Short mmCIF file of C-alpha atoms and ligand atoms in Angstrom, two decimals:
data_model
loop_
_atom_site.label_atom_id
_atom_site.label_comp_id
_atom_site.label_asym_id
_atom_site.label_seq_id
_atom_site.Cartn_x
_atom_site.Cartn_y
_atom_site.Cartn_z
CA UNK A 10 -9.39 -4.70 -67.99
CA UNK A 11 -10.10 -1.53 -66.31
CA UNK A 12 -9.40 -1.22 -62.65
CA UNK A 13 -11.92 -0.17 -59.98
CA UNK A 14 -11.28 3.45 -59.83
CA UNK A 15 -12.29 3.98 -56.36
CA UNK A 16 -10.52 0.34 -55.07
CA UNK A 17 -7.66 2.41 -53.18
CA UNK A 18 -10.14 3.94 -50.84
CA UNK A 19 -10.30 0.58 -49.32
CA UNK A 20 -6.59 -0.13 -49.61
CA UNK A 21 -6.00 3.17 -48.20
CA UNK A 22 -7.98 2.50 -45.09
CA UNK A 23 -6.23 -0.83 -44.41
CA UNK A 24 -2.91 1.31 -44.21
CA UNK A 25 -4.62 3.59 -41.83
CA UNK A 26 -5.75 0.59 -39.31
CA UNK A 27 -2.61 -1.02 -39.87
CA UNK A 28 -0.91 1.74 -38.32
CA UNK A 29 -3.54 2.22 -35.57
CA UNK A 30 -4.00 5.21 -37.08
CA UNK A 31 -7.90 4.56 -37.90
CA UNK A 32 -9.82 7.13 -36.17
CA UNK A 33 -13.96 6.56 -35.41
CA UNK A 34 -17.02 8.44 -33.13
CA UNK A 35 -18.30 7.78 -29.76
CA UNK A 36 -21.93 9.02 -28.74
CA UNK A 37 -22.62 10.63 -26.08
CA UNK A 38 -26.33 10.81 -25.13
CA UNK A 39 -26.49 13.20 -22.35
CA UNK A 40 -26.41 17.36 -21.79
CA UNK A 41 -22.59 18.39 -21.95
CA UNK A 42 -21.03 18.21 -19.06
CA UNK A 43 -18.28 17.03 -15.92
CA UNK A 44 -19.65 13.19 -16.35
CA UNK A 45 -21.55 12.77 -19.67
CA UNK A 46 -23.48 9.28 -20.30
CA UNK A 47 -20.94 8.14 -23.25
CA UNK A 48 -21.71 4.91 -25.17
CA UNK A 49 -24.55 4.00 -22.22
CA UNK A 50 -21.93 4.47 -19.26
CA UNK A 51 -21.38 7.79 -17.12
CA UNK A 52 -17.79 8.60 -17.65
CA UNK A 53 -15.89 11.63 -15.80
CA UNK A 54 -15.02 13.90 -18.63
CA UNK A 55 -11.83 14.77 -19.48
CA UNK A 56 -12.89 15.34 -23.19
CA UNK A 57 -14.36 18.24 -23.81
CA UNK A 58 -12.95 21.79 -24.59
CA UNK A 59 -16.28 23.10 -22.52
CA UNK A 60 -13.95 24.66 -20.34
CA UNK A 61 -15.95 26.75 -17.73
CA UNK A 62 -19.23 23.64 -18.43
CA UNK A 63 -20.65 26.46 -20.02
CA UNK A 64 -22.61 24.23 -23.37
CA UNK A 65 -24.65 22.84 -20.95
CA UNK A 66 -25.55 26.16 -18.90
CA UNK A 67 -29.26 27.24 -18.33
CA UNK A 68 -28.94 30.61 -19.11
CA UNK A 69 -27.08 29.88 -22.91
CA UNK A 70 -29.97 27.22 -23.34
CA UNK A 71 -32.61 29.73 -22.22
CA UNK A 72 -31.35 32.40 -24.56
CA UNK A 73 -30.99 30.00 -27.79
CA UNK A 74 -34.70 29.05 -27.12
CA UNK A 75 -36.22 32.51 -27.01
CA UNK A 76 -33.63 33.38 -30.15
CA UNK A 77 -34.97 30.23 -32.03
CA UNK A 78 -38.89 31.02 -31.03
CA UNK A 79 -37.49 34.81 -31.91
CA UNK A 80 -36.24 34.26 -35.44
CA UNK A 81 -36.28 30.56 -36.03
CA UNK A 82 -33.79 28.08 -37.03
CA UNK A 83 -31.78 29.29 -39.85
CA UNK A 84 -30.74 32.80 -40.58
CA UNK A 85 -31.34 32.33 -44.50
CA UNK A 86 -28.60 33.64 -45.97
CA UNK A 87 -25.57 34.71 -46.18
CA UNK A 88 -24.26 37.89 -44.01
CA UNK A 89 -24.50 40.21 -46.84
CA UNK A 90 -27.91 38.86 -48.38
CA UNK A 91 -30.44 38.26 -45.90
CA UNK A 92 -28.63 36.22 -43.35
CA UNK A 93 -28.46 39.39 -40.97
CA UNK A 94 -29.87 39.37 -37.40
CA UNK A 95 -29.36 41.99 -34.67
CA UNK A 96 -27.96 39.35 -32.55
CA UNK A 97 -25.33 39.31 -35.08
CA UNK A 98 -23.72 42.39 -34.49
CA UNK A 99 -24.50 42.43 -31.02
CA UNK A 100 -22.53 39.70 -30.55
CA UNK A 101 -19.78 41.26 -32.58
CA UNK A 102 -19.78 44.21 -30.21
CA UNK A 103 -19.33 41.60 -27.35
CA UNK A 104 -16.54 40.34 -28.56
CA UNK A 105 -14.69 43.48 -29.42
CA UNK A 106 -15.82 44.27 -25.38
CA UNK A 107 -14.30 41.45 -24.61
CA UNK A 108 -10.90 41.79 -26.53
CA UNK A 109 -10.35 45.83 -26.44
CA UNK A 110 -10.63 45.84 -29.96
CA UNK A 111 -12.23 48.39 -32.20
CA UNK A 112 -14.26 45.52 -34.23
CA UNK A 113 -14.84 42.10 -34.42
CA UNK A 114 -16.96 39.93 -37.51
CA UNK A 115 -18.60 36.60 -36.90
CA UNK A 116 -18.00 33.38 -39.17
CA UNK A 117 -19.63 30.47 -38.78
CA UNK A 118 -17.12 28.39 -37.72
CA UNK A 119 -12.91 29.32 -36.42
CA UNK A 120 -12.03 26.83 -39.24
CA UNK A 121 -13.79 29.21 -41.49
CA UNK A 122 -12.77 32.29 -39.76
CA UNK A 123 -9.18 31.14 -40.59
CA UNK A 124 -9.17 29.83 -43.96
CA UNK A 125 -10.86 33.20 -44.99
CA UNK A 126 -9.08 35.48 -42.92
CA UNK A 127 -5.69 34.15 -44.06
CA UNK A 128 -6.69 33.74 -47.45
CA UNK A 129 -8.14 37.55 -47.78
CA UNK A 130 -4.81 38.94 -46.30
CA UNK A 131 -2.09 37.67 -48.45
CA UNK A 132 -1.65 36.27 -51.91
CA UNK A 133 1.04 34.71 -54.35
CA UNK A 134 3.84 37.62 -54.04
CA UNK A 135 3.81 37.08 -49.73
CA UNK A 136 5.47 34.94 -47.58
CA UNK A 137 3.75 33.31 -44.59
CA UNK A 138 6.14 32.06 -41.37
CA UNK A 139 3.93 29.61 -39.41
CA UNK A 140 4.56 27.30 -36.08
CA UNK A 141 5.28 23.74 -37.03
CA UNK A 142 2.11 22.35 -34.46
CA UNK A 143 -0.27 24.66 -35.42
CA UNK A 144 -4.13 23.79 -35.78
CA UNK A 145 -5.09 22.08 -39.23
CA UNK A 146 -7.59 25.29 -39.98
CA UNK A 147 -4.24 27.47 -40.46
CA UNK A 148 -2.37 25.17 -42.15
CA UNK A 149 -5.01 24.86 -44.97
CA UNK A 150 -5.82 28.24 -44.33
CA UNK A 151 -1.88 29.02 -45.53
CA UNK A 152 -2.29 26.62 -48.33
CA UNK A 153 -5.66 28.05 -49.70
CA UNK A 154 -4.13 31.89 -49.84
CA UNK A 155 -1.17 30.84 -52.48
CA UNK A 156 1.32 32.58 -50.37
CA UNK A 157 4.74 30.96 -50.27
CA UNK A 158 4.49 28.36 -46.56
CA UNK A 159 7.81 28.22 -44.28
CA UNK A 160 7.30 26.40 -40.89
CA UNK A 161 9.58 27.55 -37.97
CA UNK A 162 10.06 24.83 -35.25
CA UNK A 163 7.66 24.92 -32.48
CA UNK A 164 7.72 28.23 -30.56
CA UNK A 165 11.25 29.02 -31.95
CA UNK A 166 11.56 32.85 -32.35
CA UNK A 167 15.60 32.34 -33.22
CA UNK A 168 14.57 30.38 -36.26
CA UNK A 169 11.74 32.90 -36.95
CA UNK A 170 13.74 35.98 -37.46
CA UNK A 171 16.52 34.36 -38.97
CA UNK A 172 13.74 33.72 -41.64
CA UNK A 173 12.40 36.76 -41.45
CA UNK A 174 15.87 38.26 -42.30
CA UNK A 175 17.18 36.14 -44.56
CA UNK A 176 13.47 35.84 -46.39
CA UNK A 177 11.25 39.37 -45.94
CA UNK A 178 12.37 41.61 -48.84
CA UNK A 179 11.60 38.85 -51.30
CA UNK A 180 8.17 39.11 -50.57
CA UNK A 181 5.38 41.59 -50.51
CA UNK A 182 3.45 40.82 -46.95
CA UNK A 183 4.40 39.14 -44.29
CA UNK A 184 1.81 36.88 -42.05
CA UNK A 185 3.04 35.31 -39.07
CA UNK A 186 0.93 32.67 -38.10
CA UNK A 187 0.37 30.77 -34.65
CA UNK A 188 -2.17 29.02 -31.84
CA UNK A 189 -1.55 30.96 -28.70
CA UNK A 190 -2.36 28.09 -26.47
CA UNK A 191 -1.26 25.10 -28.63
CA UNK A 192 -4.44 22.62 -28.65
CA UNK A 193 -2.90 19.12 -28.41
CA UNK A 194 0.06 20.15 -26.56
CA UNK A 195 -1.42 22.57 -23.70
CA UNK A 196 1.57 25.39 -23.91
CA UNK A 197 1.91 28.68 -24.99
CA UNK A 198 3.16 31.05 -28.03
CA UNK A 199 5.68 33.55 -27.43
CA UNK A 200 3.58 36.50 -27.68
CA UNK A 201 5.78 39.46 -26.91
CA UNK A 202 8.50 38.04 -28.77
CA UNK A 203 6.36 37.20 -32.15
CA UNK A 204 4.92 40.77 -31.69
CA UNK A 205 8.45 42.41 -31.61
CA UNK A 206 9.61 39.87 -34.21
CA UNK A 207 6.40 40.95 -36.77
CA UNK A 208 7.15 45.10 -35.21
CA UNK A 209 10.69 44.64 -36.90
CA UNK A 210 10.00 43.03 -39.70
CA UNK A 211 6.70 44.89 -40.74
CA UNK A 212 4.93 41.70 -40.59
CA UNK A 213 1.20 40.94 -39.88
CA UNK A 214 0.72 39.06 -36.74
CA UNK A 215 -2.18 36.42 -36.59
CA UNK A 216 -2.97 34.59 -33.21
CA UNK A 217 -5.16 31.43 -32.92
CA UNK A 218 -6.48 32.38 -29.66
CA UNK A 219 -9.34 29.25 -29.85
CA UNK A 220 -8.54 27.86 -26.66
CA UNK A 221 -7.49 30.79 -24.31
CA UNK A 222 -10.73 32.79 -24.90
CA UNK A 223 -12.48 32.81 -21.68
CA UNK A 224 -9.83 31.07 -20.33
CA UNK A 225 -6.57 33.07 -20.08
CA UNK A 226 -6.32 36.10 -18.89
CA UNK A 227 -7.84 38.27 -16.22
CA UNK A 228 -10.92 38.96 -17.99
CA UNK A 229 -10.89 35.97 -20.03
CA UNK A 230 -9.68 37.77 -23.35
CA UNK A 231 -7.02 35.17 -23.91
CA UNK A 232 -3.51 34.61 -24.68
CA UNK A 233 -3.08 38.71 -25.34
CA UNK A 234 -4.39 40.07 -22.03
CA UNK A 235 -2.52 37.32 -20.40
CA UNK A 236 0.74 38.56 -21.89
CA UNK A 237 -0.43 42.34 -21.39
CA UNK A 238 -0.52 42.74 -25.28
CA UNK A 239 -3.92 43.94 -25.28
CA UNK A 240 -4.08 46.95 -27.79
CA UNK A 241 -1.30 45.80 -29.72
CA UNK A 242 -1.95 45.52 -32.83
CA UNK A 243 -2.69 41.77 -34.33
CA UNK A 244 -5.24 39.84 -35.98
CA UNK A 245 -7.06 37.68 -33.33
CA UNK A 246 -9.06 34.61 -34.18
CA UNK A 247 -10.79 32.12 -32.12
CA UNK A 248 -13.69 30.39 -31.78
CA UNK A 249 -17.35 30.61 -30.12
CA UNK A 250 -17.81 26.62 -29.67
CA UNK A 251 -15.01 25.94 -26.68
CA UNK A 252 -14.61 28.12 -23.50
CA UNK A 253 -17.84 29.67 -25.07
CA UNK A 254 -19.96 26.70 -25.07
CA UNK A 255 -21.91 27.98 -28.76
CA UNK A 256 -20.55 27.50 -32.11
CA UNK A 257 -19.20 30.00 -34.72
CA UNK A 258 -15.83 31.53 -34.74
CA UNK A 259 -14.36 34.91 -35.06
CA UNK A 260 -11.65 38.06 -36.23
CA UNK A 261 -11.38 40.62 -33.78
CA UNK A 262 -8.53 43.72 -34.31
CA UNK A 263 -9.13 46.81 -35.94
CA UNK A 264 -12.53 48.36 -37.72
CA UNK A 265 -10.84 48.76 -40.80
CA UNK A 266 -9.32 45.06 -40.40
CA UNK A 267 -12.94 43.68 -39.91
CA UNK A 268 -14.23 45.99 -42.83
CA UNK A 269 -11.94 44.37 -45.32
CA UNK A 270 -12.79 41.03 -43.75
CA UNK A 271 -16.09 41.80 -44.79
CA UNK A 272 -15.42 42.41 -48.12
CA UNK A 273 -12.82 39.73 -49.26
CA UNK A 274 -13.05 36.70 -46.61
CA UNK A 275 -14.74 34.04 -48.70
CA UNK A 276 -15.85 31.73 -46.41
CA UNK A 277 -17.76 35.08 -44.98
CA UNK A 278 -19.12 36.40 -47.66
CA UNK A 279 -20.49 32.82 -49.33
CA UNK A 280 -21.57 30.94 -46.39
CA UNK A 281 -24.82 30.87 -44.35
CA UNK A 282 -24.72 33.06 -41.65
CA UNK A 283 -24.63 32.08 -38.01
CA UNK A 284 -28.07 30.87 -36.72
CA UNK A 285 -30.25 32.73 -34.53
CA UNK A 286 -29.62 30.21 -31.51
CA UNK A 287 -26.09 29.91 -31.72
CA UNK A 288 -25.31 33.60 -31.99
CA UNK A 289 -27.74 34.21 -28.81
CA UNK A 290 -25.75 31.97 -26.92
CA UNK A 291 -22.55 32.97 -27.81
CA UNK A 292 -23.95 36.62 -26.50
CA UNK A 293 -24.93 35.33 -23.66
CA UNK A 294 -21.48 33.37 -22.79
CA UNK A 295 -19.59 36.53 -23.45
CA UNK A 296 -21.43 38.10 -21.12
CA UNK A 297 -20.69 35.64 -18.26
CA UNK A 298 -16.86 35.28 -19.06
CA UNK A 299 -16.97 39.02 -18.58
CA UNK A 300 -18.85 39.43 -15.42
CA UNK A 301 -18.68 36.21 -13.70
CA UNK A 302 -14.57 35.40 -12.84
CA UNK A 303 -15.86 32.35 -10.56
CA UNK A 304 -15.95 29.91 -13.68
CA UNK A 305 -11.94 31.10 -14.33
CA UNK A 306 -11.13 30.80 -10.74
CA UNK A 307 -12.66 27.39 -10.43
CA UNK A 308 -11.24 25.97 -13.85
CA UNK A 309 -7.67 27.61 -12.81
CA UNK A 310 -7.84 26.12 -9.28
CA UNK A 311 -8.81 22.60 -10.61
CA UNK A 312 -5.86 22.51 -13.13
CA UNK A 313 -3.64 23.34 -10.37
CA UNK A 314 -4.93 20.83 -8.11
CA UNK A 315 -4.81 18.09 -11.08
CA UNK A 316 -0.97 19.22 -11.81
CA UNK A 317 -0.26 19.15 -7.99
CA UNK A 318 -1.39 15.24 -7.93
CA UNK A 319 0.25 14.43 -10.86
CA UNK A 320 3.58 15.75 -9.52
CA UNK A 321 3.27 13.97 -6.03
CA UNK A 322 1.59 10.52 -7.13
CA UNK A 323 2.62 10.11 -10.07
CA UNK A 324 5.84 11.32 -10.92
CA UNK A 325 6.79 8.92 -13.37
CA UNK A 326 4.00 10.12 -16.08
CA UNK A 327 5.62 12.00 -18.25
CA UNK A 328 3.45 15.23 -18.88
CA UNK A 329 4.15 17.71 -21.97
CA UNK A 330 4.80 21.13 -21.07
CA UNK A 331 1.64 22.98 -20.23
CA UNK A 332 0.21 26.48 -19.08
CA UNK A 333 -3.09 25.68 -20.09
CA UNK A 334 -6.52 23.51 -19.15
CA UNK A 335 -4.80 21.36 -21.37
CA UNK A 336 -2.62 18.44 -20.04
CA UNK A 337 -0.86 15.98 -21.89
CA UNK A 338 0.27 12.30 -21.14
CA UNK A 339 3.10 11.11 -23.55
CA UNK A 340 2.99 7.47 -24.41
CA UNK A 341 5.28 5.79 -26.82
CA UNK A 342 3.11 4.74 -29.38
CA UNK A 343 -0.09 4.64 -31.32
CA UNK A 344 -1.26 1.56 -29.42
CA UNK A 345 -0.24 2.65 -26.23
CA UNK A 346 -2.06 5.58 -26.25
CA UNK A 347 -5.24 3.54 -27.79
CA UNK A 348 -4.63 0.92 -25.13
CA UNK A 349 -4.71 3.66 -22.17
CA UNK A 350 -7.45 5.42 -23.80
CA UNK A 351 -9.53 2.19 -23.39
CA UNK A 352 -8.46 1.27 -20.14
CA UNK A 353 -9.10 4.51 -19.04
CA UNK A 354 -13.28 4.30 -20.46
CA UNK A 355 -13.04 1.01 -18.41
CA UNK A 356 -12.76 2.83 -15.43
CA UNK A 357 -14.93 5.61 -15.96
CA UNK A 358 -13.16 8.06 -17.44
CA UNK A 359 -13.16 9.72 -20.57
CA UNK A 360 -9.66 11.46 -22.13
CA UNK A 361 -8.79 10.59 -25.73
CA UNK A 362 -5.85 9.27 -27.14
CA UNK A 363 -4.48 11.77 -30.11
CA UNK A 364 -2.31 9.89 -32.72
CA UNK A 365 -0.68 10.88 -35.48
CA UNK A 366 -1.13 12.14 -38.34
CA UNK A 367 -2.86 14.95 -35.94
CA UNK A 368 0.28 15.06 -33.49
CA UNK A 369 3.97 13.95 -34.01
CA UNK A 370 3.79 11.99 -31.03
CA UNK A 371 0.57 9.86 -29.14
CA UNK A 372 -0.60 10.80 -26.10
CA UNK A 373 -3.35 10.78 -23.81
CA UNK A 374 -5.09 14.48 -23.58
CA UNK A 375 -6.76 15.72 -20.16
CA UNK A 376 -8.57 19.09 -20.23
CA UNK A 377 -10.02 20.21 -17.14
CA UNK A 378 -13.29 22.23 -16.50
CA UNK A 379 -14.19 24.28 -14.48
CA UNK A 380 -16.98 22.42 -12.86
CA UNK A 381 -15.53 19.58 -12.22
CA UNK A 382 -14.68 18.56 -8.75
CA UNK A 383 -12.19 17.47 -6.87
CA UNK A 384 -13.54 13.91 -6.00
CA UNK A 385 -13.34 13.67 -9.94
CA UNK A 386 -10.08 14.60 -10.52
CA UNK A 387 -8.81 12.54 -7.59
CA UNK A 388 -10.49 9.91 -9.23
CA UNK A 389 -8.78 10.42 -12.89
CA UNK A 390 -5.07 10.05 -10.87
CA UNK A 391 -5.85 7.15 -8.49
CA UNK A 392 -7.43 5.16 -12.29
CA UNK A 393 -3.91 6.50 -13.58
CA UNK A 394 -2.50 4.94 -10.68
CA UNK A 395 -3.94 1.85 -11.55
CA UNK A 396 -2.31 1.63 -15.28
CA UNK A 397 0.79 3.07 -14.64
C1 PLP B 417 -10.88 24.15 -32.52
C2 PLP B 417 -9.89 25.04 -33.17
C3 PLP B 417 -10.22 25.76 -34.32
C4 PLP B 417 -11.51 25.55 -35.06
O1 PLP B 417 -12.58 26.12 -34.40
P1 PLP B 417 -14.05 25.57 -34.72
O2 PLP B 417 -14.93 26.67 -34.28
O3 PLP B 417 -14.22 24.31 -33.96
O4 PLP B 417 -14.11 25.35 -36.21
C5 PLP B 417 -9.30 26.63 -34.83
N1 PLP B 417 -8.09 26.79 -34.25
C6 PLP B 417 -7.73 26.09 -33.16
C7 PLP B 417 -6.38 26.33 -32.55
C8 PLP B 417 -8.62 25.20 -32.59
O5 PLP B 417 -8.25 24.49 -31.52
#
């Protein structure tokens, strides 16, 4: 008799509820925002990596709709074919502005902009040393390039040169891999000491700089201006769709970096470029992160306010290391963090649980933005209050 051959789907998923590890979507149904209508209820939002409320801005929406009335929904084509705006390389400019670099290319996603980027720069004879939590987009972006994988424990620069001595000369290149702010945990990389570690070891240096663009640093560059690395030279990555309210992703280091990207990167080369309306926006974001430090100052005073609270009302929470928007509750277990999450939407707020397989351990993650205000976060920690 033969057996259903797609039967273990359905067994599979059982497995995943029965380790309330079964993951599904929520609607929202409003513009992006501090309280967003989720599900038919106005929930305070602790959700979103919207950092300086910037998705929903006027000016972003104004732009898109004069690009899409401009040059119309899709761009057509890839890059190379004819998927080319303007806007495109404007845009790239911006974000080479933005991050002191000579260059910077556009993909159409930071997943993509990893995969390819890692993929183009090394190959079967290289060795890649990556941070146990890093982001699922350079984990698969390791896989994808063939290069021999070896974790290091989280933000451990001991291990990491111990594996860079005892492993470098068997290898052709070296890639060093990490997030710079770590995007379920809320901390940071070592920078200086991964840059001196890669210096010594003539190894490439890539940083996942996805949620510290527009967020960390004086400017807004990220993780490298907020270390003083800026001009160093590394392979920076992020993303247009958090702090910068779009979507798309991105490579920014040096022209001859972004020239290769060009030519090898194949989730650049064979994949529709960015549209006409996302690209303007991005633009446009850029633009305020770089001229308007009010959205940073707000965001950076709200997290402090929020971490203030938590320390004098609620010191038994116990709160993963963080230097970032990004603030995490640690709670036992998959159902506890499911059962906070919940009680937590009861009450008005919005902050999802994160479970394994994404994280080692559940928890409750709270990112702040900068518009929301105080009332609101006062709010979040007297509802915390109320569980704890
Ligand atoms: C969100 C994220 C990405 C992916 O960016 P998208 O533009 O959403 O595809 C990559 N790396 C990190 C660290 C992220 O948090």
């Amino acid at each position: 008799m033969p057996i259903n051959p797609y039967g273990w789907i359905e067994e599979s998923l059982t497995t995943i509820h029965r380790a309330d590890w079964y993951r599904s979507v929520q609607t929202i149904q409003s513009l992006p925002g501090a309280t967003v209508l989720l599900e038919g209820r106005l929930v305070i939002n602790f959700a979103s990596n919207d950092y300086l409320g910037l998705a929903g801005d006027q000016r972003l929406i104004a732009a898109a709709t004069a690009a899409l009335k401009e040059y119309g929904t899709g761009s057509t084509g890839s890059r190379l074919l004819s998927g080319q705006r303007k806007l495109h390389r404007d845009l790239e400019k911006a974000i080479a502005s933005l991050k002191q670099t000579e260059d910077s290319v556009v993909f159409s996603s930071g997943y993509l902009a990893n995969i390819g980027a890692i993929s183009a720069l090394v190959g079967k004879r290289d060795l890649i040393l990556s941070d146990q939590y890093n982001h699922s987009s350079l984990k698969n972006g390791a896989i994808l390039s063939g290069a021999t994988v070896i974790e290091y424990p989280h933000c451990d620069v001991t291990t990491l040169t111990t594996q860079l001595t005892q492993q470098r000369q068997n290898y052709r290149r070296c890639l060093i891999i990490t997030d710079s702010v770590f995007s379920m945990d809320g901390d940071l990389c070592p920078l200086p000491a991964l840059l001196k570690a890669a210096e010594e070891f003539s190894s490439m240096l890539l940083v996942d700089e996805a949620h510290a663009t527009g967020v960390m640093g004086k400017t807004g560059a990220g993780c490298v201006e907020h270390f003083e690395c800026t001009g160093r030279q590394l392979i920076q990555i992020g993303t247009l769709s958090k702090a910068l309210g779009s979507l798309g992703g991105y490579i920014a280091g040096s022209a001859t970096l972004v020239d290769f990207l060009r030519n090898r990167a194949p989730s650049w080369i064979y994949t529709t470029a960015l549209s006409p309306a996302d690209t303007a926006a991005a633009l446009v974001a850029i633009n305020i992160v770089q001229h308007e430090p009010i959205g940073r100052i707000q965001l950076w005073r709200n997290v402090d306010y929020l971490k203030d609270l938590f320390l004098e009302q609620l010191p038994n929470l116990k709160l993963l290391p963080s230097e970032s928007p990004i603030l995490c509750l640690q709670l036992p277990t998959p159902a506890d963090a499911l059962k906070v999450g919940q009680q937590l939407k009861s009450a008005g707020i919005f902050a999802p649980a994160i479970r394994p397989p994404t994280v080692p351990t559940s928890r409750i993650r709270i990112s702040v933005m900068a518009t929301h205000e105080l009332a609101q976060i006062e709010q979040l920690v007297e509802v915390l209050k109320g569980i704890n």
